XYZ file of C-alpha atoms in Angstrom:
475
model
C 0.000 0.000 0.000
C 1.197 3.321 -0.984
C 1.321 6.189 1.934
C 2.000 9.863 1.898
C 1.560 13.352 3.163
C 1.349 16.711 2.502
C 1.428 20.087 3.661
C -0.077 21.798 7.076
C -2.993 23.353 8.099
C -3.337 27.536 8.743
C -2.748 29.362 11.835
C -3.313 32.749 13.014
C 0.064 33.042 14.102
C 1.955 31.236 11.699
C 2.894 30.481 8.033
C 1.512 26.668 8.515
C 2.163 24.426 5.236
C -0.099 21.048 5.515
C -3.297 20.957 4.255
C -5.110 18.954 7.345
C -8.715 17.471 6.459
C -10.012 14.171 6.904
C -8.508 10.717 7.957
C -10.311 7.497 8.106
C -10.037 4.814 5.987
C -10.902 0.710 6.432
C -8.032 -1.701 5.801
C -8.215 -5.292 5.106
C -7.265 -8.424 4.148
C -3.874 -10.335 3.552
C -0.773 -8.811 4.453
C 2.244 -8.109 6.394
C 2.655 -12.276 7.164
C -1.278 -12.309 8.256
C -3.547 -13.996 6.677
C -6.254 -11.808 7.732
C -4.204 -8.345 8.399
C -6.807 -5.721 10.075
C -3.626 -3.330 9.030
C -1.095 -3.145 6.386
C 1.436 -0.780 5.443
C 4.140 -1.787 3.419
C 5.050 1.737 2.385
C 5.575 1.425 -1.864
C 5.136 4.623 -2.689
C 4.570 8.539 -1.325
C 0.725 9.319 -0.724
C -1.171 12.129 -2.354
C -3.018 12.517 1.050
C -0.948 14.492 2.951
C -1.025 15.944 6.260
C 1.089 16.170 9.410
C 2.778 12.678 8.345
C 4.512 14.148 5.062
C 4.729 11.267 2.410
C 2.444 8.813 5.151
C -1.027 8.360 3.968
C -2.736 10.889 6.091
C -6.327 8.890 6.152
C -3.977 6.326 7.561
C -1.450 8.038 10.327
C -1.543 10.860 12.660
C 2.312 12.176 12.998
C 3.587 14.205 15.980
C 6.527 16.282 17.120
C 7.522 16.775 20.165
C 10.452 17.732 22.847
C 9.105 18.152 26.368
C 12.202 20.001 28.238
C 11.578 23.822 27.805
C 9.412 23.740 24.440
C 9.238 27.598 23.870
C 12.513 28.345 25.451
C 14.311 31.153 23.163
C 10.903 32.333 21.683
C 10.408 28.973 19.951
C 7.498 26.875 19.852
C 8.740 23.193 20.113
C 11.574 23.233 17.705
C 13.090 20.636 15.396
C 16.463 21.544 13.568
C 18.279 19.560 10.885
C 18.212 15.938 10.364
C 21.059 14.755 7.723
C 19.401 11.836 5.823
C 21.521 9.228 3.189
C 20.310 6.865 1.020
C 16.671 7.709 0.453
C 15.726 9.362 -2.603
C 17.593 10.943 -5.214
C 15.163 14.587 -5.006
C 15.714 15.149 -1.535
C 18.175 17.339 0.093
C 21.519 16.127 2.282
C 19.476 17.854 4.876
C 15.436 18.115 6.222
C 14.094 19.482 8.648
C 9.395 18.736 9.173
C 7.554 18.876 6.833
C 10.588 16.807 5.128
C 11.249 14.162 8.226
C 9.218 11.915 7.206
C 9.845 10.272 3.612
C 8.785 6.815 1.482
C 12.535 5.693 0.180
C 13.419 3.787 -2.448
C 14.689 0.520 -2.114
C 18.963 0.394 -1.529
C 21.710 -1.636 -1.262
C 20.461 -2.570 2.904
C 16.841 -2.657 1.849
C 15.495 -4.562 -0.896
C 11.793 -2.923 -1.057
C 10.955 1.064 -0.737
C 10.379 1.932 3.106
C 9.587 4.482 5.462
C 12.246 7.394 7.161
C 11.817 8.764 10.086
C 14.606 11.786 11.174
C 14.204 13.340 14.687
C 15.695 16.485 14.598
C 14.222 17.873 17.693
C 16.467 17.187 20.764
C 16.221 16.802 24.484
C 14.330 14.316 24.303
C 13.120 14.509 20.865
C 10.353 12.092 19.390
C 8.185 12.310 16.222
C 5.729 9.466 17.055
C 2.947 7.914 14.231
C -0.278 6.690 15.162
C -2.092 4.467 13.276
C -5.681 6.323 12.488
C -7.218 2.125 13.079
C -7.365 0.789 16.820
C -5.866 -2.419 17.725
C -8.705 -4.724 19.297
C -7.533 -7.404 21.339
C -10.064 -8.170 23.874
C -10.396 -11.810 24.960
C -7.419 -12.832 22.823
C -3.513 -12.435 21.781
C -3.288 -10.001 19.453
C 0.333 -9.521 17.377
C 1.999 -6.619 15.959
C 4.857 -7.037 13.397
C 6.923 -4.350 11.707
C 10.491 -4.461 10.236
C 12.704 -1.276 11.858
C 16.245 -0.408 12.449
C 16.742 -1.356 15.851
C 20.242 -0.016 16.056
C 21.291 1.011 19.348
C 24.635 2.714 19.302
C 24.609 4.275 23.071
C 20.654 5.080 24.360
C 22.119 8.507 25.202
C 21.664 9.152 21.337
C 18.461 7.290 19.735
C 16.051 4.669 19.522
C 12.836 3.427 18.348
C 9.663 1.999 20.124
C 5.959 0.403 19.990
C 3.524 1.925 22.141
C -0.201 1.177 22.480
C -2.361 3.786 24.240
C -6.263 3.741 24.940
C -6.516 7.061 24.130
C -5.481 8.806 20.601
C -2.994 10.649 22.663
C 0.156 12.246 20.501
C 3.504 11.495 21.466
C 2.886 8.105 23.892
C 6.572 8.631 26.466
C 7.474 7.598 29.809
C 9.168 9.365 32.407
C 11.024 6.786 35.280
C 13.815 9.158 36.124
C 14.791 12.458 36.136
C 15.413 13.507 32.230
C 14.838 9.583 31.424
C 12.730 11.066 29.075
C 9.932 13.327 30.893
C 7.907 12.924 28.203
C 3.885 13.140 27.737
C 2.820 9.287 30.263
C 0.006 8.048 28.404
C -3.219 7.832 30.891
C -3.573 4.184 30.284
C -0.625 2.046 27.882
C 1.886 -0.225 27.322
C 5.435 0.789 25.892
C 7.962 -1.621 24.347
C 11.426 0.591 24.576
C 14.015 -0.938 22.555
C 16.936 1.365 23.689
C 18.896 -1.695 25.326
C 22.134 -3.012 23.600
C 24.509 -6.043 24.491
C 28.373 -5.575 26.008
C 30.785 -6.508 23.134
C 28.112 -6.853 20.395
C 28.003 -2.812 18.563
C 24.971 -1.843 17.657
C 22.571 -4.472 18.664
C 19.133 -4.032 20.173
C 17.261 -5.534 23.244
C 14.183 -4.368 25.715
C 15.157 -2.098 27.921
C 11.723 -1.980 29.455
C 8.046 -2.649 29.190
C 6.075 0.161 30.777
C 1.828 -0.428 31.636
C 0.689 2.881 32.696
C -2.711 2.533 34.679
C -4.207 6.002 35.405
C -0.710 7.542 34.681
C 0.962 5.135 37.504
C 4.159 2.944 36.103
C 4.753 -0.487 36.113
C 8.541 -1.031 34.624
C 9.403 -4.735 33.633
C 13.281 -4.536 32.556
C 14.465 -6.652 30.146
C 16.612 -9.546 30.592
C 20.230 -8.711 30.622
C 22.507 -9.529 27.540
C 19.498 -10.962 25.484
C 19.931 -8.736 22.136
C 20.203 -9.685 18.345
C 22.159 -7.995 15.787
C 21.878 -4.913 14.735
C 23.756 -2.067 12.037
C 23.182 1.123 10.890
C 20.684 1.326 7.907
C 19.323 -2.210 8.274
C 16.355 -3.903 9.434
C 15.103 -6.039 11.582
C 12.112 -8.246 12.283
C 10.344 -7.436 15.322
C 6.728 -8.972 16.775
C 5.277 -7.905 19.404
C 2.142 -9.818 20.794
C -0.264 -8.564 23.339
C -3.071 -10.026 25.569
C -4.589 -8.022 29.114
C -2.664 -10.835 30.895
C 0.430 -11.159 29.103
C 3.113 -9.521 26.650
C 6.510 -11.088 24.515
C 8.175 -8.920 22.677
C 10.337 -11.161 19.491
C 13.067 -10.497 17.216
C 15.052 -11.206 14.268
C 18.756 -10.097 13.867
C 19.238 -8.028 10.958
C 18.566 -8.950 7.508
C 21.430 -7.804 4.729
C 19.298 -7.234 2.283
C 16.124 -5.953 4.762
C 13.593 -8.717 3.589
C 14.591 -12.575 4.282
C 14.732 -12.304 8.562
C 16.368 -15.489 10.496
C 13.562 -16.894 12.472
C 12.674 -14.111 15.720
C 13.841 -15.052 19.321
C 12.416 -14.111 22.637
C 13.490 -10.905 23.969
C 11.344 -10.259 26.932
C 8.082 -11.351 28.342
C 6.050 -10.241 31.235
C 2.466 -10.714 33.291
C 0.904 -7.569 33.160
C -2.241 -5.850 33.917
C -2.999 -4.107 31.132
C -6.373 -1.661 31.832
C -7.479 -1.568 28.284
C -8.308 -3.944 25.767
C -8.708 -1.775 22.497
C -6.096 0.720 22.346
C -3.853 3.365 19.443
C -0.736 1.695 17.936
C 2.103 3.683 17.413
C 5.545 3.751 16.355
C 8.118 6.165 17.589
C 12.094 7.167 17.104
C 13.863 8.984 20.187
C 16.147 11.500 19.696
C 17.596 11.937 23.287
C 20.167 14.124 22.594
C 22.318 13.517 19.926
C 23.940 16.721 19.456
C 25.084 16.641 23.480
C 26.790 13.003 23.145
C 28.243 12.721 19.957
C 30.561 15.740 20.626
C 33.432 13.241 20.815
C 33.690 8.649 21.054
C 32.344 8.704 24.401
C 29.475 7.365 23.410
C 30.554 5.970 20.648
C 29.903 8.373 18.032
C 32.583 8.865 15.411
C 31.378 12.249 14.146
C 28.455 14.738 15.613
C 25.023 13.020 15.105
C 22.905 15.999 14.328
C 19.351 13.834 14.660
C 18.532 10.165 15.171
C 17.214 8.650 11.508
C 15.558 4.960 11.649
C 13.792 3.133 8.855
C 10.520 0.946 9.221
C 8.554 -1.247 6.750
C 5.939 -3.992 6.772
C 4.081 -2.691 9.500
C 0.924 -4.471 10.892
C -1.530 -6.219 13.150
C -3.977 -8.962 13.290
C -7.657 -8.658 14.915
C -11.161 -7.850 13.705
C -11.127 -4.097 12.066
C -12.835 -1.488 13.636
C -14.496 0.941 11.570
C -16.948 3.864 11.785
C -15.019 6.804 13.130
C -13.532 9.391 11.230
C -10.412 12.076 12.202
C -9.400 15.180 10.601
C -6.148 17.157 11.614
C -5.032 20.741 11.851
C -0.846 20.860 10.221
C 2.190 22.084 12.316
C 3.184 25.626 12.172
C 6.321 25.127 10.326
C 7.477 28.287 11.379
C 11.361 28.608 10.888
C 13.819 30.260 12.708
C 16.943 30.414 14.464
C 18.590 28.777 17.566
C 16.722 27.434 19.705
C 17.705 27.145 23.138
C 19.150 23.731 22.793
C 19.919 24.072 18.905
C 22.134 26.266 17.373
C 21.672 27.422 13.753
C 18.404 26.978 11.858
C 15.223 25.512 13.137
C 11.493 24.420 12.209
C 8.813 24.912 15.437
C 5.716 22.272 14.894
C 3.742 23.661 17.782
C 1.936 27.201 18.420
C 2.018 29.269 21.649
C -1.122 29.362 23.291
C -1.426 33.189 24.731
C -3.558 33.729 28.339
C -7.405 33.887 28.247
C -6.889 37.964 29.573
C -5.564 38.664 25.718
C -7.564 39.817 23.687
C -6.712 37.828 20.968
C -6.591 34.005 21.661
C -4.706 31.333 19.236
C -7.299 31.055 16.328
C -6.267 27.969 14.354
C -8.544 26.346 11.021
C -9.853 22.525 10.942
C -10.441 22.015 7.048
C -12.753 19.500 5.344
C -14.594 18.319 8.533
C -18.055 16.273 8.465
C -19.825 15.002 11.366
C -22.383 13.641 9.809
C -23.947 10.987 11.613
C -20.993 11.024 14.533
C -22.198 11.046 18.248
C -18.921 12.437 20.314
C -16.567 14.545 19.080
C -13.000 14.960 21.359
C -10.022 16.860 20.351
C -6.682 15.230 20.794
C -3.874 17.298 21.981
C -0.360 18.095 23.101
C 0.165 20.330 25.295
C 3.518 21.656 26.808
C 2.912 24.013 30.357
C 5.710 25.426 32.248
C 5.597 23.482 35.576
C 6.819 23.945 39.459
C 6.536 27.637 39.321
C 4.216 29.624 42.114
C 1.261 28.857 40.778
C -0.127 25.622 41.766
C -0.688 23.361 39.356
C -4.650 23.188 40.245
C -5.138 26.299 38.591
C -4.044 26.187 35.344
C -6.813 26.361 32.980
C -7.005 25.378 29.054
C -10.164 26.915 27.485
C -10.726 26.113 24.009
C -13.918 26.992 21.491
C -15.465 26.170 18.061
C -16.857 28.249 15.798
C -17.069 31.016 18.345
C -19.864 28.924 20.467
C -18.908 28.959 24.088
C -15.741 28.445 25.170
C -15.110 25.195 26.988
C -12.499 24.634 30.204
C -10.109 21.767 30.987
C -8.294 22.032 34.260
C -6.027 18.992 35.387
C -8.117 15.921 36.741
C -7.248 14.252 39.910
C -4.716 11.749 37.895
C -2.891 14.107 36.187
C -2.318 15.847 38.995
C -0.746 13.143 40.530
C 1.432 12.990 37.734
C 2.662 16.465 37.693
C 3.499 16.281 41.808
C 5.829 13.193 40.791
C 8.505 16.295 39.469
C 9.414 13.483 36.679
C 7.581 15.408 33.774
C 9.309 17.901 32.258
C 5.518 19.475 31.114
C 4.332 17.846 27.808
C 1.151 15.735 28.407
C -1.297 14.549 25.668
C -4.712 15.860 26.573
C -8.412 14.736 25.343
C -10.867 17.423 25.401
C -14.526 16.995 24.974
C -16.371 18.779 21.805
C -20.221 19.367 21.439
C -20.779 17.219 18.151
C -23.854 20.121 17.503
C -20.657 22.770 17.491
C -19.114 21.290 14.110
C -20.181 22.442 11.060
C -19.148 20.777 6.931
C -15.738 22.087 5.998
C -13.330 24.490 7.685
C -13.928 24.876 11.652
C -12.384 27.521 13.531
C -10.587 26.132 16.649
C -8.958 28.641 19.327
C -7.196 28.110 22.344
C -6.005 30.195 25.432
C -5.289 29.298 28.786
C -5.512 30.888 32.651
C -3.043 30.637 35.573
C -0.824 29.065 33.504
C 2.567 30.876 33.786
C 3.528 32.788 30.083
C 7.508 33.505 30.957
C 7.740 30.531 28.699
C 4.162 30.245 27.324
C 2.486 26.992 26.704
C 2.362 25.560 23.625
C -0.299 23.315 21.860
C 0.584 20.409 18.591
C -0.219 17.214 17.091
C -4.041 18.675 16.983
C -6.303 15.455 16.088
C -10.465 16.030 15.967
C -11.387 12.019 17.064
C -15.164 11.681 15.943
C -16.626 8.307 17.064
C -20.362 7.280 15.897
C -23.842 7.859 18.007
């Protein structure tokens, strides 16, 4: 299946490029080593759908960008600079920065069939995350998850890709275990795999470094097993299952393949008992970018020359299970606002996210939702995220989001009792991925006008809102 995407949506603050619009689309059939695939993407070709995800099929994923440690520090709004990129297509630059970070290659010398790039430019602790627009049902059974990825771990002080399944559409799925290990936005309710473990002696291969079940934002880490890794190298793929019940999780793997398509047969890397509070949940796929910039400055870590962003490469992505159809998503684009240095990136830069000014303004963020129909939907949530300053005087009880559509009444989301609890843990470094409830009556066909502001919420560094989904389920 061919995917793709295309330029951003409009802003009142910024010179957005993606078009947005609407998402949705049912999947079947063989594929991707099922028999009965309820998703496929084998990524032949760049989509003419485009949205947030670039050349992604943007009926098909929701793409977001995020780095959680001081988002609009240096009068940037969550900045991503320069990812250099090899070995992809003969049109593109040396150099990208989003809308260009995420591309359909052509097959290579590692990879015998075209495949998906992913370059995180953003740093401390970058992501750009991908969401499959289908849920993964797996209630009352095992469910399985395969994908092919370059699970490459040269030092996890540098990058690193993962599977995360959330029950919410929540952008940018993280965890946050220690301080700066990542701080990123906890899903309310998930499970993480985190492949950012690699073996003594054996360069570049890849293991589990954790599972994480989140339950009402509370952690349970299962490390993985010490020195169980395959192989992996730079550019190359491996063959990676991952297969999921509420009672149970083993994560597989393959060492990788020269030529990126014929896998030895996968091993066990880790498996746990878990808990899991959710039995129809959001798959996505994520590289980490923890800071590449900060440890590649010499071979400490093992670099032999600066890394300026973490690059990984995916194919064959899919899962098994009934499909689940009905709903229907549209997106608003990233700003794609360049500039210069930010605080922890010198030289030129690309912000995905817009600053969300306080409710006293008189003018709040006024952002555009193209191509939208509710028809016959029955609730209507916006999926967000949304970076606040934290730990300053005002208490985190106060700070206020307010949001509105099409100028009918504007609508408030404080913190709930769970997130709360989060934020008092001092491990989140401010980005969380937020739901917020939408009148369906308050759409209207086409363009919508969304706009944001907040209260209480401290503007020294000024929040900062991305990765806007509209998540319309039926009646």
């Amino acid at each position: 299946m061919s995917s793709t995407a295309a330029s951003a949506s409009v802003g009142s603050d910024s010179g957005g490029s993606s078009d947005g619009g609407e998402t949705g689309t049912v999947p079947g059939g063989p594929g991707c080593g099922f028999a009965s695939a309820a998703f496929c993407e084998t990524f032949d070709a760049p989509s003419d759908h485009r949205g947030r995800a670039v050349e992604l099929d943007a009926r098909r994923w929701s793409a977001a960008r995020g780095n959680p440690q001081l988002a609009t520090g240096n009068g940037r709004a969550i900045a991503a600079g320069p990812a250099t990129i090899t070995d992809c297509r003969n049109d593109l630059p040396s150099q990208v920065f989003p809308d260009q970070d995420t591309l359909v290659c052509d097959a290579n010398d590692d990879i015998a069939s075209p495949h998906l790039l992913m370059a995180v430019g953003a740093q401390n602790y970058g992501q750009n995350s991908y969401r499959i627009r289908q849920p993964f049902d797996f209630e009352g059974r095992t469910g399985t998850i395969v994908f092919d990825a370059e699970g490459y771990v040269l030092n996890g002080l540098l990058g690193w890709i993962s599977l995360e399944i959330t029950e919410d559409p929540t952008p940018l799925p993280s965890f946050a275990i220690l301080g700066n290990d990542e701080g990123g936005p906890v899903p309310r309710n998930g499970m993480q795999v985190q492949f950012q473990a690699s073996c003594p002696g054996q360069l570049g291969s890849v293991g589990v470094r954790f599972i994480d079940v989140s339950s009402n934002y509370h952690d349970e880490v299962f490390p993985g097993p010490e020195f169980t890794c395959v192989a992996g190298a730079k550019g190359k793929l491996n063959h990676f299952e991952v297969r999921v019940s509420q009672q149970h999780v083993e994560v597989y793997g393959s060492p990788y393949a020269d030529d990126g398509v014929s896998f030895e047969p996968a091993v066990l890397l880790h498996a746990v008992d878990v808990a899991l509070p959710f039995s129809r949940g959001w798959v996505h796929l994520t590289t980490h970018n923890h800071a590449t910039i900060k440890y590649s400055q010499d071979d400490a870590y093992g670099a032999t020359e600066v890394i300026d962003a973490w690059v990984t490469r995916w194919d064959n992505v899919g899962f098994d299970g009934p499909v689940i159809d009905g709903g229907r998503e549209f997106e608003v684009g990233d700003a794609l606002v360049a500039g210069t240095d930010a605080w922890n990136i010198p030289g030129p830069v690309m912000d995905v996210g817009y600053r969300v000014p306080d409710f006293a303004d008189a003018t709040p963020l006024t952002l555009t939702m193209p191509g939208v129909d509710a028809s016959g939907m029955g609730r209507a949530r916006l999926a967000v995220s949304m970076w606040y300053l934290l730990g300053q005087d005002v208490p985190h009880e106060q700070y206020v989001l307010h949001y509105r559509v099409n100028e009918h009444g504007w609508h408030e989301r404080s913190f709930d009792a769970d997130e709360l609890a989060l934020l008092a843990t001092g491990l989140i470094q401010g980005e969380l991925g937020q739901m917020l409830e939408l009148p369906v009556d308050e759409l209207q066909a086409g363009d919508n006008t969304l706009q944001f502001a907040t209260s209480g919420v401290p503007q020294s560094y000024p929040p900062a809102i991305s990765a806007i989904d509209l998540v319309l389920a039926p009646g």
